[in-house]
PDB file of C-alpha atoms and ligand atoms in Angstrom:
ATOM      1  CA  MET A   1       9.344  11.363  -3.237  1.00 95.00           C
ATOM      2  CA  ILE A   2       9.309  10.125   0.389  1.00 97.00           C
ATOM      3  CA  GLU A   3      11.514  10.379   3.032  1.00 97.00           C
ATOM      4  CA  VAL A   4      10.808   8.846   6.713  1.00 97.00           C
ATOM      5  CA  ARG A   5      13.579   9.694   9.121  1.00 97.00           C
ATOM      6  CA  GLY A   6      13.736   8.174  12.520  1.00 97.00           C
ATOM      7  CA  LEU A   7      10.111   7.213  12.991  1.00 98.00           C
ATOM      8  CA  PHE A   8       8.948   5.945  16.238  1.00 98.00           C
ATOM      9  CA  LYS A   9       5.583   4.654  17.193  1.00 98.00           C
ATOM     10  CA  ARG A  10       4.087   2.969  20.274  1.00 97.00           C
ATOM     11  CA  PHE A  11       1.013   1.640  21.318  1.00 97.00           C
ATOM     12  CA  GLY A  12       1.220   1.531  25.138  1.00 95.00           C
ATOM     13  CA  ALA A  13       4.240  -0.663  25.955  1.00 95.00           C
ATOM     14  CA  ASN A  14       4.138  -2.067  22.463  1.00 96.00           C
ATOM     15  CA  GLU A  15       7.179  -0.121  20.793  1.00 96.00           C
ATOM     16  CA  VAL A  16       6.292  -0.933  16.967  1.00 97.00           C
ATOM     17  CA  LEU A  17       8.634   1.391  15.305  1.00 98.00           C
ATOM     18  CA  ARG A  18      11.762   2.191  16.857  1.00 97.00           C
ATOM     19  CA  GLY A  19      13.358   4.379  14.543  1.00 97.00           C
ATOM     20  CA  VAL A  20      12.465   3.534  10.866  1.00 98.00           C
ATOM     21  CA  ASP A  21      14.309   5.572   7.955  1.00 97.00           C
ATOM     22  CA  VAL A  22      12.886   4.661   4.365  1.00 97.00           C
ATOM     23  CA  THR A  23      13.401   6.684   1.166  1.00 97.00           C
ATOM     24  CA  VAL A  24      11.537   6.277  -1.785  1.00 97.00           C
ATOM     25  CA  PRO A  25      12.742   8.202  -4.841  1.00 96.00           C
ATOM     26  CA  LYS A  26      10.028   9.660  -7.473  1.00 95.00           C
ATOM     27  CA  GLY A  27       8.728   6.786  -9.885  1.00 94.00           C
ATOM     28  CA  GLN A  28      10.148   3.683  -7.905  1.00 95.00           C
ATOM     29  CA  SER A  29       8.572   0.802  -6.165  1.00 96.00           C
ATOM     30  CA  LEU A  30       9.457  -0.401  -2.637  1.00 97.00           C
ATOM     31  CA  VAL A  31       8.075  -3.327  -1.448  1.00 97.00           C
ATOM     32  CA  VAL A  32       8.096  -3.661   2.263  1.00 97.00           C
ATOM     33  CA  ILE A  33       8.282  -6.947   3.988  1.00 96.00           C
ATOM     34  CA  GLY A  34       8.472  -8.232   7.365  1.00 94.00           C
ATOM     35  CA  GLY A  35       6.819 -10.682  10.042  1.00 91.00           C
ATOM     36  CA  SER A  36       3.171 -10.113  11.250  1.00 90.00           C
ATOM     37  CA  GLY A  37       2.933  -7.225  13.514  1.00 92.00           C
ATOM     38  CA  THR A  38       6.303  -5.746  12.614  1.00 95.00           C
ATOM     39  CA  GLY A  39       4.475  -2.487  11.926  1.00 96.00           C
ATOM     40  CA  LYS A  40       4.257  -2.415   8.221  1.00 96.00           C
ATOM     41  CA  SER A  41       0.504  -1.434   7.978  1.00 95.00           C
ATOM     42  CA  ILE A  42       1.272   1.268  10.749  1.00 96.00           C
ATOM     43  CA  LEU A  43       4.212   2.826   8.688  1.00 97.00           C
ATOM     44  CA  LEU A  44       2.008   3.340   5.691  1.00 95.00           C
ATOM     45  CA  LYS A  45      -0.627   5.055   8.132  1.00 94.00           C
ATOM     46  CA  CYS A  46       2.158   7.218   9.811  1.00 95.00           C
ATOM     47  CA  ILE A  47       3.037   8.625   6.262  1.00 95.00           C
ATOM     48  CA  LEU A  48      -0.621   9.142   5.304  1.00 92.00           C
ATOM     49  CA  GLY A  49      -1.430  10.831   8.658  1.00 90.00           C
ATOM     50  CA  LEU A  50      -3.691   8.147  10.068  1.00 90.00           C
ATOM     51  CA  GLU A  51      -1.558   7.641  12.743  1.00 93.00           C
ATOM     52  CA  ARG A  52       0.313   9.834  14.844  1.00 94.00           C
ATOM     53  CA  PRO A  53       4.029   9.121  14.925  1.00 96.00           C
ATOM     54  CA  ASP A  54       5.890  10.212  18.198  1.00 97.00           C
ATOM     55  CA  ALA A  55       8.935  11.340  16.640  1.00 97.00           C
ATOM     56  CA  GLY A  56      10.601  11.427  13.375  1.00 97.00           C
ATOM     57  CA  THR A  57      10.001  13.344  10.219  1.00 95.00           C
ATOM     58  CA  ILE A  58       8.148  12.445   7.140  1.00 96.00           C
ATOM     59  CA  ARG A  59       8.518  14.328   3.921  1.00 95.00           C
ATOM     60  CA  VAL A  60       6.430  14.000   0.546  1.00 94.00           C
ATOM     61  CA  ALA A  61       7.819  15.850  -2.288  1.00 91.00           C
ATOM     62  CA  GLY A  62      10.013  17.795  -0.060  1.00 89.00           C
ATOM     63  CA  GLU A  63       7.181  19.139   2.318  1.00 88.00           C
ATOM     64  CA  ASP A  64       7.063  17.980   5.886  1.00 89.00           C
ATOM     65  CA  ALA A  65       3.812  15.923   6.454  1.00 84.00           C
ATOM     66  CA  ARG A  66       2.771  17.863   9.599  1.00 83.00           C
ATOM     67  CA  ARG A  67       2.857  21.205   7.924  1.00 80.00           C
ATOM     68  CA  SER A  68       0.965  20.643   4.711  1.00 81.00           C
ATOM     69  CA  ASP A  69      -2.715  21.563   3.928  1.00 86.00           C
ATOM     70  CA  ARG A  70      -4.141  18.134   4.760  1.00 85.00           C
ATOM     71  CA  GLU A  71      -6.299  17.718   1.615  1.00 84.00           C
ATOM     72  CA  ALA A  72      -3.888  18.888  -0.814  1.00 85.00           C
ATOM     73  CA  TYR A  73      -1.467  16.291   0.991  1.00 88.00           C
ATOM     74  CA  LEU A  74      -4.045  13.283   0.684  1.00 88.00           C
ATOM     75  CA  ALA A  75      -5.166  14.090  -2.778  1.00 87.00           C
ATOM     76  CA  ARG A  76      -1.555  12.716  -4.085  1.00 91.00           C
ATOM     77  CA  PHE A  77      -2.124   9.386  -2.490  1.00 93.00           C
ATOM     78  CA  GLY A  78      -3.914   6.176  -3.385  1.00 92.00           C
ATOM     79  CA  MET A  79      -4.342   3.673  -1.004  1.00 92.00           C
ATOM     80  CA  LEU A  80      -5.475   0.123  -0.932  1.00 91.00           C
ATOM     81  CA  PHE A  81      -6.235  -1.095   2.669  1.00 89.00           C
ATOM     82  CA  GLN A  82      -5.317  -4.567   4.201  1.00 84.00           C
ATOM     83  CA  GLY A  83      -8.895  -4.979   4.982  1.00 81.00           C
ATOM     84  CA  GLY A  84     -10.259  -3.566   1.724  1.00 81.00           C
ATOM     85  CA  ALA A  85     -12.333  -0.825   3.999  1.00 89.00           C
ATOM     86  CA  LEU A  86     -15.089  -0.557   1.303  1.00 94.00           C
ATOM     87  CA  PHE A  87     -18.301   1.381   2.017  1.00 95.00           C
ATOM     88  CA  ASP A  88     -21.132  -1.389   2.489  1.00 94.00           C
ATOM     89  CA  SER A  89     -23.954   1.148   1.749  1.00 96.00           C
ATOM     90  CA  MET A  90     -22.467   1.913  -1.757  1.00 96.00           C
ATOM     91  CA  PRO A  91     -22.477   0.108  -4.854  1.00 97.00           C
ATOM     92  CA  VAL A  92     -19.079  -1.249  -6.184  1.00 97.00           C
ATOM     93  CA  TRP A  93     -18.820   1.911  -8.957  1.00 97.00           C
ATOM     94  CA  GLN A  94     -19.528   4.282  -6.242  1.00 96.00           C
ATOM     95  CA  ASN A  95     -16.867   2.688  -3.921  1.00 97.00           C
ATOM     96  CA  VAL A  96     -14.251   3.010  -7.058  1.00 96.00           C
ATOM     97  CA  ALA A  97     -15.329   6.973  -7.863  1.00 95.00           C
ATOM     98  CA  PHE A  98     -15.746   8.090  -4.301  1.00 92.00           C
ATOM     99  CA  ARG A  99     -13.045  10.679  -4.455  1.00 90.00           C
ATOM    100  CA  LEU A 100     -13.845  11.459  -8.269  1.00 90.00           C
ATOM    101  CA  MET A 101     -17.237  12.605  -7.478  1.00 89.00           C
ATOM    102  CA  ARG A 102     -15.985  15.157  -4.503  1.00 84.00           C
ATOM    103  CA  GLY A 103     -14.233  18.209  -4.254  1.00 75.00           C
ATOM    104  CA  ARG A 104     -13.317  20.597  -6.884  1.00 74.00           C
ATOM    105  CA  GLY A 105     -12.850  19.229 -10.336  1.00 77.00           C
ATOM    106  CA  ARG A 106     -15.415  16.492  -9.484  1.00 89.00           C
ATOM    107  CA  LEU A 107     -16.948  14.668 -12.399  1.00 89.00           C
ATOM    108  CA  LYS A 108     -20.338  14.123 -13.226  1.00 91.00           C
ATOM    109  CA  ARG A 109     -22.180  10.743 -12.397  1.00 92.00           C
ATOM    110  CA  ALA A 110     -22.218   9.424 -15.842  1.00 93.00           C
ATOM    111  CA  GLU A 111     -18.741  10.117 -16.291  1.00 94.00           C
ATOM    112  CA  ALA A 112     -17.633   8.951 -12.782  1.00 94.00           C
ATOM    113  CA  ARG A 113     -19.324   5.732 -13.596  1.00 96.00           C
ATOM    114  CA  SER A 114     -17.520   5.304 -16.649  1.00 96.00           C
ATOM    115  CA  VAL A 115     -14.039   5.958 -15.160  1.00 95.00           C
ATOM    116  CA  ALA A 116     -15.033   3.343 -12.507  1.00 96.00           C
ATOM    117  CA  VAL A 117     -15.976   0.760 -14.928  1.00 97.00           C
ATOM    118  CA  ASP A 118     -12.776   1.018 -16.776  1.00 95.00           C
ATOM    119  CA  LYS A 119     -10.662   1.030 -13.583  1.00 94.00           C
ATOM    120  CA  LEU A 120     -12.840  -2.269 -12.590  1.00 96.00           C
ATOM    121  CA  ARG A 121     -11.736  -3.606 -15.960  1.00 94.00           C
ATOM    122  CA  ARG A 122      -8.094  -3.353 -15.328  1.00 90.00           C
ATOM    123  CA  VAL A 123      -8.399  -5.244 -12.148  1.00 88.00           C
ATOM    124  CA  GLY A 124     -10.153  -7.917 -13.832  1.00 89.00           C
ATOM    125  CA  LEU A 125     -13.727  -7.309 -12.981  1.00 94.00           C
ATOM    126  CA  GLY A 126     -16.836  -6.905 -15.633  1.00 96.00           C
ATOM    127  CA  PRO A 127     -19.373  -4.103 -15.756  1.00 96.00           C
ATOM    128  CA  GLU A 128     -21.914  -6.282 -14.437  1.00 96.00           C
ATOM    129  CA  VAL A 129     -19.907  -5.595 -10.855  1.00 97.00           C
ATOM    130  CA  ALA A 130     -20.407  -2.437 -10.974  1.00 97.00           C
ATOM    131  CA  ASP A 131     -24.064  -2.219  -9.581  1.00 97.00           C
ATOM    132  CA  LEU A 132     -23.392  -4.954  -6.994  1.00 98.00           C
ATOM    133  CA  TYR A 133     -22.706  -4.120  -2.929  1.00 97.00           C
ATOM    134  CA  PRO A 134     -19.553  -5.085  -1.673  1.00 96.00           C
ATOM    135  CA  ALA A 135     -21.252  -7.856   0.442  1.00 95.00           C
ATOM    136  CA  GLU A 136     -22.190  -9.469  -2.379  1.00 96.00           C
ATOM    137  CA  LEU A 137     -18.628  -9.964  -3.783  1.00 94.00           C
ATOM    138  CA  SER A 138     -15.994 -12.595  -2.985  1.00 89.00           C
ATOM    139  CA  GLY A 139     -12.881 -11.457  -0.679  1.00 85.00           C
ATOM    140  CA  GLY A 140     -10.977 -11.602  -3.790  1.00 85.00           C
ATOM    141  CA  MET A 141     -13.262  -9.562  -5.776  1.00 90.00           C
ATOM    142  CA  GLN A 142     -13.593  -6.871  -2.749  1.00 92.00           C
ATOM    143  CA  LYS A 143      -9.979  -6.680  -2.933  1.00 89.00           C
ATOM    144  CA  ARG A 144      -9.673  -6.017  -6.318  1.00 90.00           C
ATOM    145  CA  VAL A 145     -12.410  -3.278  -6.123  1.00 95.00           C
ATOM    146  CA  GLY A 146     -10.110  -1.751  -3.411  1.00 93.00           C
ATOM    147  CA  LEU A 147      -7.580  -1.630  -5.998  1.00 91.00           C
ATOM    148  CA  ALA A 148      -9.827  -0.091  -8.464  1.00 94.00           C
ATOM    149  CA  ARG A 149     -10.418   2.603  -6.002  1.00 95.00           C
ATOM    150  CA  ALA A 150      -7.058   3.299  -5.020  1.00 93.00           C
ATOM    151  CA  ILE A 151      -5.879   3.869  -8.754  1.00 91.00           C
ATOM    152  CA  ALA A 152      -9.270   5.743 -10.143  1.00 92.00           C
ATOM    153  CA  ALA A 153      -7.755   9.153  -9.507  1.00 88.00           C
ATOM    154  CA  GLU A 154      -4.652   8.398 -10.974  1.00 88.00           C
ATOM    155  CA  PRO A 155      -2.618   9.570  -7.755  1.00 92.00           C
ATOM    156  CA  ASP A 156       1.306  10.397  -7.905  1.00 92.00           C
ATOM    157  CA  ILE A 157       1.758   7.976  -5.117  1.00 95.00           C
ATOM    158  CA  ILE A 158       0.019   4.504  -4.244  1.00 95.00           C
ATOM    159  CA  PHE A 159       0.143   2.459  -1.051  1.00 95.00           C
ATOM    160  CA  PHE A 160      -1.005  -1.140  -1.815  1.00 94.00           C
ATOM    161  CA  ASP A 161      -1.218  -3.003   1.762  1.00 94.00           C
ATOM    162  CA  GLU A 162      -1.065  -6.784   0.884  1.00 93.00           C
ATOM    163  CA  PRO A 163      -2.756  -6.618  -2.814  1.00 91.00           C
ATOM    164  CA  THR A 164      -2.548 -10.268  -3.699  1.00 91.00           C
ATOM    165  CA  THR A 165      -3.418 -11.853  -0.095  1.00 87.00           C
ATOM    166  CA  GLY A 166      -6.435 -14.078  -1.037  1.00 82.00           C
ATOM    167  CA  LEU A 167      -6.187 -14.056  -4.815  1.00 85.00           C
ATOM    168  CA  ASP A 168      -5.788 -17.060  -6.788  1.00 89.00           C
ATOM    169  CA  PRO A 169      -2.279 -17.341  -8.116  1.00 91.00           C
ATOM    170  CA  ILE A 170      -3.582 -16.216 -11.942  1.00 90.00           C
ATOM    171  CA  MET A 171      -5.202 -13.191 -10.621  1.00 86.00           C
ATOM    172  CA  ALA A 172      -2.368 -12.259  -8.284  1.00 90.00           C
ATOM    173  CA  GLY A 173      -0.298 -12.441 -11.488  1.00 91.00           C
ATOM    174  CA  VAL A 174      -2.446 -10.064 -12.975  1.00 87.00           C
ATOM    175  CA  ILE A 175      -2.582  -7.693 -10.205  1.00 88.00           C
ATOM    176  CA  ASN A 176       1.289  -7.785  -9.794  1.00 92.00           C
ATOM    177  CA  ASP A 177       1.397  -6.854 -13.427  1.00 90.00           C
ATOM    178  CA  LEU A 178      -0.978  -4.077 -12.931  1.00 86.00           C
ATOM    179  CA  ILE A 179       1.050  -2.775 -10.193  1.00 90.00           C
ATOM    180  CA  ARG A 180       4.234  -2.699 -12.285  1.00 91.00           C
ATOM    181  CA  GLU A 181       2.240  -1.060 -15.018  1.00 87.00           C
ATOM    182  CA  ILE A 182       1.338   1.693 -12.811  1.00 85.00           C
ATOM    183  CA  VAL A 183       4.833   2.566 -11.714  1.00 87.00           C
ATOM    184  CA  VAL A 184       6.170   2.556 -15.186  1.00 88.00           C
ATOM    185  CA  GLU A 185       3.201   3.917 -17.538  1.00 84.00           C
ATOM    186  CA  MET A 186       1.664   6.626 -14.750  1.00 83.00           C
ATOM    187  CA  GLY A 187       5.381   7.171 -13.399  1.00 89.00           C
ATOM    188  CA  ALA A 188       3.596   6.498 -10.096  1.00 93.00           C
ATOM    189  CA  THR A 189       5.642   6.175  -6.677  1.00 95.00           C
ATOM    190  CA  ALA A 190       4.588   2.967  -5.095  1.00 95.00           C
ATOM    191  CA  VAL A 191       5.123   1.331  -1.725  1.00 97.00           C
ATOM    192  CA  THR A 192       3.556  -2.117  -1.534  1.00 96.00           C
ATOM    193  CA  ILE A 193       3.515  -4.349   1.474  1.00 96.00           C
ATOM    194  CA  THR A 194       3.354  -8.047   0.723  1.00 94.00           C
ATOM    195  CA  HIS A 195       4.221 -11.690   2.263  1.00 91.00           C
ATOM    196  CA  ASP A 196       3.935 -12.930  -1.131  1.00 91.00           C
ATOM    197  CA  MET A 197       7.553 -13.222  -2.567  1.00 92.00           C
ATOM    198  CA  SER A 198       6.400 -13.671  -6.274  1.00 92.00           C
ATOM    199  CA  SER A 199       4.720 -10.398  -5.683  1.00 93.00           C
ATOM    200  CA  VAL A 200       8.120  -8.901  -4.541  1.00 96.00           C
ATOM    201  CA  ARG A 201      10.024 -10.357  -7.534  1.00 94.00           C
ATOM    202  CA  ALA A 202       7.342  -8.949  -9.695  1.00 94.00           C
ATOM    203  CA  ILE A 203       6.734  -5.570  -8.420  1.00 94.00           C
ATOM    204  CA  ALA A 204       9.826  -4.386  -6.392  1.00 96.00           C
ATOM    205  CA  ASP A 205      12.773  -2.124  -7.468  1.00 96.00           C
ATOM    206  CA  ARG A 206      13.899  -2.229  -4.128  1.00 97.00           C
ATOM    207  CA  VAL A 207      13.183  -4.154  -0.968  1.00 98.00           C
ATOM    208  CA  ALA A 208      13.045  -3.234   2.834  1.00 98.00           C
ATOM    209  CA  MET A 209      12.564  -5.725   5.617  1.00 97.00           C
ATOM    210  CA  LEU A 210      11.082  -4.285   9.079  1.00 97.00           C
ATOM    211  CA  HIS A 211      12.083  -6.360  12.005  1.00 95.00           C
ATOM    212  CA  ALA A 212      11.868  -5.355  15.763  1.00 94.00           C
ATOM    213  CA  GLY A 213      10.865  -1.589  14.949  1.00 95.00           C
ATOM    214  CA  LYS A 214      13.664  -1.143  12.122  1.00 97.00           C
ATOM    215  CA  VAL A 215      14.842  -1.664   8.780  1.00 97.00           C
ATOM    216  CA  ARG A 216      16.653  -4.520   8.973  1.00 96.00           C
ATOM    217  CA  TRP A 217      17.418  -5.095   5.539  1.00 97.00           C
ATOM    218  CA  GLU A 218      17.185  -2.596   2.642  1.00 97.00           C
ATOM    219  CA  GLY A 219      18.714  -3.375  -1.130  1.00 97.00           C
ATOM    220  CA  PRO A 220      17.696  -3.886  -4.659  1.00 98.00           C
ATOM    221  CA  VAL A 221      15.124  -6.413  -5.614  1.00 97.00           C
ATOM    222  CA  ASP A 222      17.944  -8.689  -7.456  1.00 96.00           C
ATOM    223  CA  GLU A 223      19.910  -9.096  -4.092  1.00 97.00           C
ATOM    224  CA  VAL A 224      17.347 -10.479  -1.908  1.00 96.00           C
ATOM    225  CA  ASP A 225      18.085 -14.126  -2.933  1.00 94.00           C
ATOM    226  CA  SER A 226      22.068 -13.493  -2.177  1.00 94.00           C
ATOM    227  CA  ALA A 227      22.165 -11.286   0.602  1.00 94.00           C
ATOM    228  CA  PRO A 228      23.187 -13.113   3.670  1.00 94.00           C
ATOM    229  CA  ASP A 229      21.302 -11.224   6.528  1.00 95.00           C
ATOM    230  CA  PRO A 230      19.819 -14.285   8.333  1.00 94.00           C
ATOM    231  CA  TYR A 231      16.814 -12.657   9.279  1.00 94.00           C
ATOM    232  CA  LEU A 232      16.016 -11.765   5.508  1.00 95.00           C
ATOM    233  CA  ARG A 233      17.436 -15.369   4.514  1.00 94.00           C
ATOM    234  CA  GLN A 234      14.495 -17.071   7.026  1.00 93.00           C
ATOM    235  CA  PHE A 235      11.790 -14.631   6.014  1.00 91.00           C
ATOM    236  CA  VAL A 236      12.871 -15.181   1.934  1.00 92.00           C
ATOM    237  CA  GLU A 237      12.869 -19.103   2.588  1.00 90.00           C
ATOM    238  CA  GLY A 238      10.064 -19.112   4.731  1.00 88.00           C
ATOM    239  CA  SER A 239      11.787 -21.510   7.389  1.00 86.00           C
ATOM    240  CA  ALA A 240      10.537 -22.019  11.109  1.00 84.00           C
ATOM    241  CA  ASP A 241      14.443 -22.370  12.143  1.00 85.00           C
ATOM    242  CA  GLY A 242      16.199 -18.920  12.136  1.00 86.00           C
ATOM    243  CA  PRO A 243      16.730 -15.751  14.487  1.00 89.00           C
ATOM    244  CA  ILE A 244      12.946 -14.978  14.361  1.00 85.00           C
ATOM    245  CA  PRO A 245      10.897 -16.955  16.517  1.00 81.00           C
ATOM    246  CA  ALA A 246       7.716 -18.460  15.313  1.00 76.00           C
ATOM    247  CA  VAL A 247       5.759 -17.330  18.295  1.00 69.00           C
ATOM    248  CA  ARG A 248       5.568 -13.652  18.718  1.00 64.00           C
TER     249      ARG A 248
HETATM  250  N1  ATP B 301      -4.686   1.251  16.699  1.00 95.60           N
HETATM  251  C1  ATP B 301      -3.840   0.432  17.222  1.00 95.60           C
HETATM  252  N2  ATP B 301      -3.720   0.519  18.617  1.00 95.60           N
HETATM  253  C2  ATP B 301      -2.910  -0.520  19.496  1.00 95.60           C
HETATM  254  N3  ATP B 301      -1.971  -1.093  18.604  1.00 95.60           N
HETATM  255  C3  ATP B 301      -2.127  -1.241  17.483  1.00 95.60           C
HETATM  256  C4  ATP B 301      -2.895  -0.342  16.705  1.00 95.60           C
HETATM  257  N4  ATP B 301      -2.534  -0.502  15.264  1.00 95.60           N
HETATM  258  C5  ATP B 301      -1.614  -1.667  15.487  1.00 95.60           C
HETATM  259  N5  ATP B 301      -1.323  -1.801  16.422  1.00 95.60           N
HETATM  260  C6  ATP B 301      -0.137  -2.675  17.037  1.00 95.60           C
HETATM  261  O1  ATP B 301       0.709  -2.405  16.043  1.00 95.60           O
HETATM  262  C7  ATP B 301       1.610  -3.618  15.893  1.00 95.60           C
HETATM  263  C8  ATP B 301       1.988  -3.692  14.112  1.00 95.60           C
HETATM  264  O2  ATP B 301       0.790  -3.609  13.447  1.00 95.60           O
HETATM  265  P1  ATP B 301       0.616  -3.524  11.960  1.00 95.60           P
HETATM  266  O3  ATP B 301      -0.961  -3.344  11.539  1.00 95.60           O
HETATM  267  O4  ATP B 301       1.583  -2.580  11.444  1.00 95.60           O
HETATM  268  O5  ATP B 301       1.557  -4.765  11.769  1.00 95.60           O
HETATM  269  P2  ATP B 301       1.645  -5.573  10.414  1.00 95.60           P
HETATM  270  O6  ATP B 301       3.392  -5.629  10.036  1.00 95.60           O
HETATM  271  O7  ATP B 301       1.139  -4.690   9.234  1.00 95.60           O
HETATM  272  O8  ATP B 301       1.084  -6.905  10.582  1.00 95.60           O
HETATM  273  P3  ATP B 301       0.446  -7.828   9.277  1.00 95.60           P
HETATM  274  O9  ATP B 301       1.680  -8.537   8.252  1.00 95.60           O
HETATM  275  O10 ATP B 301       0.097  -9.102  10.312  1.00 95.60           O
HETATM  276  O11 ATP B 301      -0.355  -7.217   8.570  1.00 95.60           O
HETATM  277  C9  ATP B 301       0.965  -4.680  16.499  1.00 95.60           C
HETATM  278  O12 ATP B 301       1.228  -5.460  17.507  1.00 95.60           O
HETATM  279  C10 ATP B 301      -0.667  -4.274  16.613  1.00 95.60           C
HETATM  280  O13 ATP B 301      -1.109  -4.963  17.607  1.00 95.60           O
HETATM  281 MG1   MG B 302      -0.553  -5.308   8.001  1.00 95.60          MG
END
């Protein structure tokens, strides 16, 4: 479903991605891990076309991202942004239903609202939240609204950038289960970025670790605890000692 080959992306002297290869088969869940600033969010933004790569190819369902019709291309994706990226001036339900009320085949207001309330319920938020504004919510509630928006249009491909950061452990478990469910039930292809190893274990079919601009390690989730790669070991064990410096 997603095939990234030889992806390069730099910002001035900062060479963030230096030849990244990633493949995600249809219906699979890939989790991307790696230190802060290693380019995990940029990788997703390049796939979405929000950042322009310097070199490399990105194919989605066999189609070259650069040559495809932008609107049709983006319609396949749902994305939870790391910072939430909610529209401050819109109530929660309109944030969630944003895409459902636009373009061809758009829903009537009342229908869109009812889908939004249903998606909010799936992320553990009651109907009373629908008419609040993002500024009236806690950080974790905002995160869950972003998640509800990402899944609202039932896209084929969903990107989750740190879906459980800032959530309490119970809610993080609920969200992990939800992501797994979306992959299994909807047959969606998912790429999730997380620092949370319990999320990795709950969500991933395969895991890719970014380091120094490349995929340092890639493999099935059940090998994460036994693979000998020292960079992976340090990350998984959360150790200050190892090849990855603590000051970057
Ligand atoms: N628009 C931009 N302009 C300049 N530099 C950028 C821009 N966006 C990202 N970067 C740089 O690219 C690098 C990778 O950023 P990215 O957000 O992908 O990191 P990340 O792996 O997602 O980190 P974190 O785990 O902290 O979210 C960082 O060094 C960042 O400063
Ligand atoms: Mg990030």
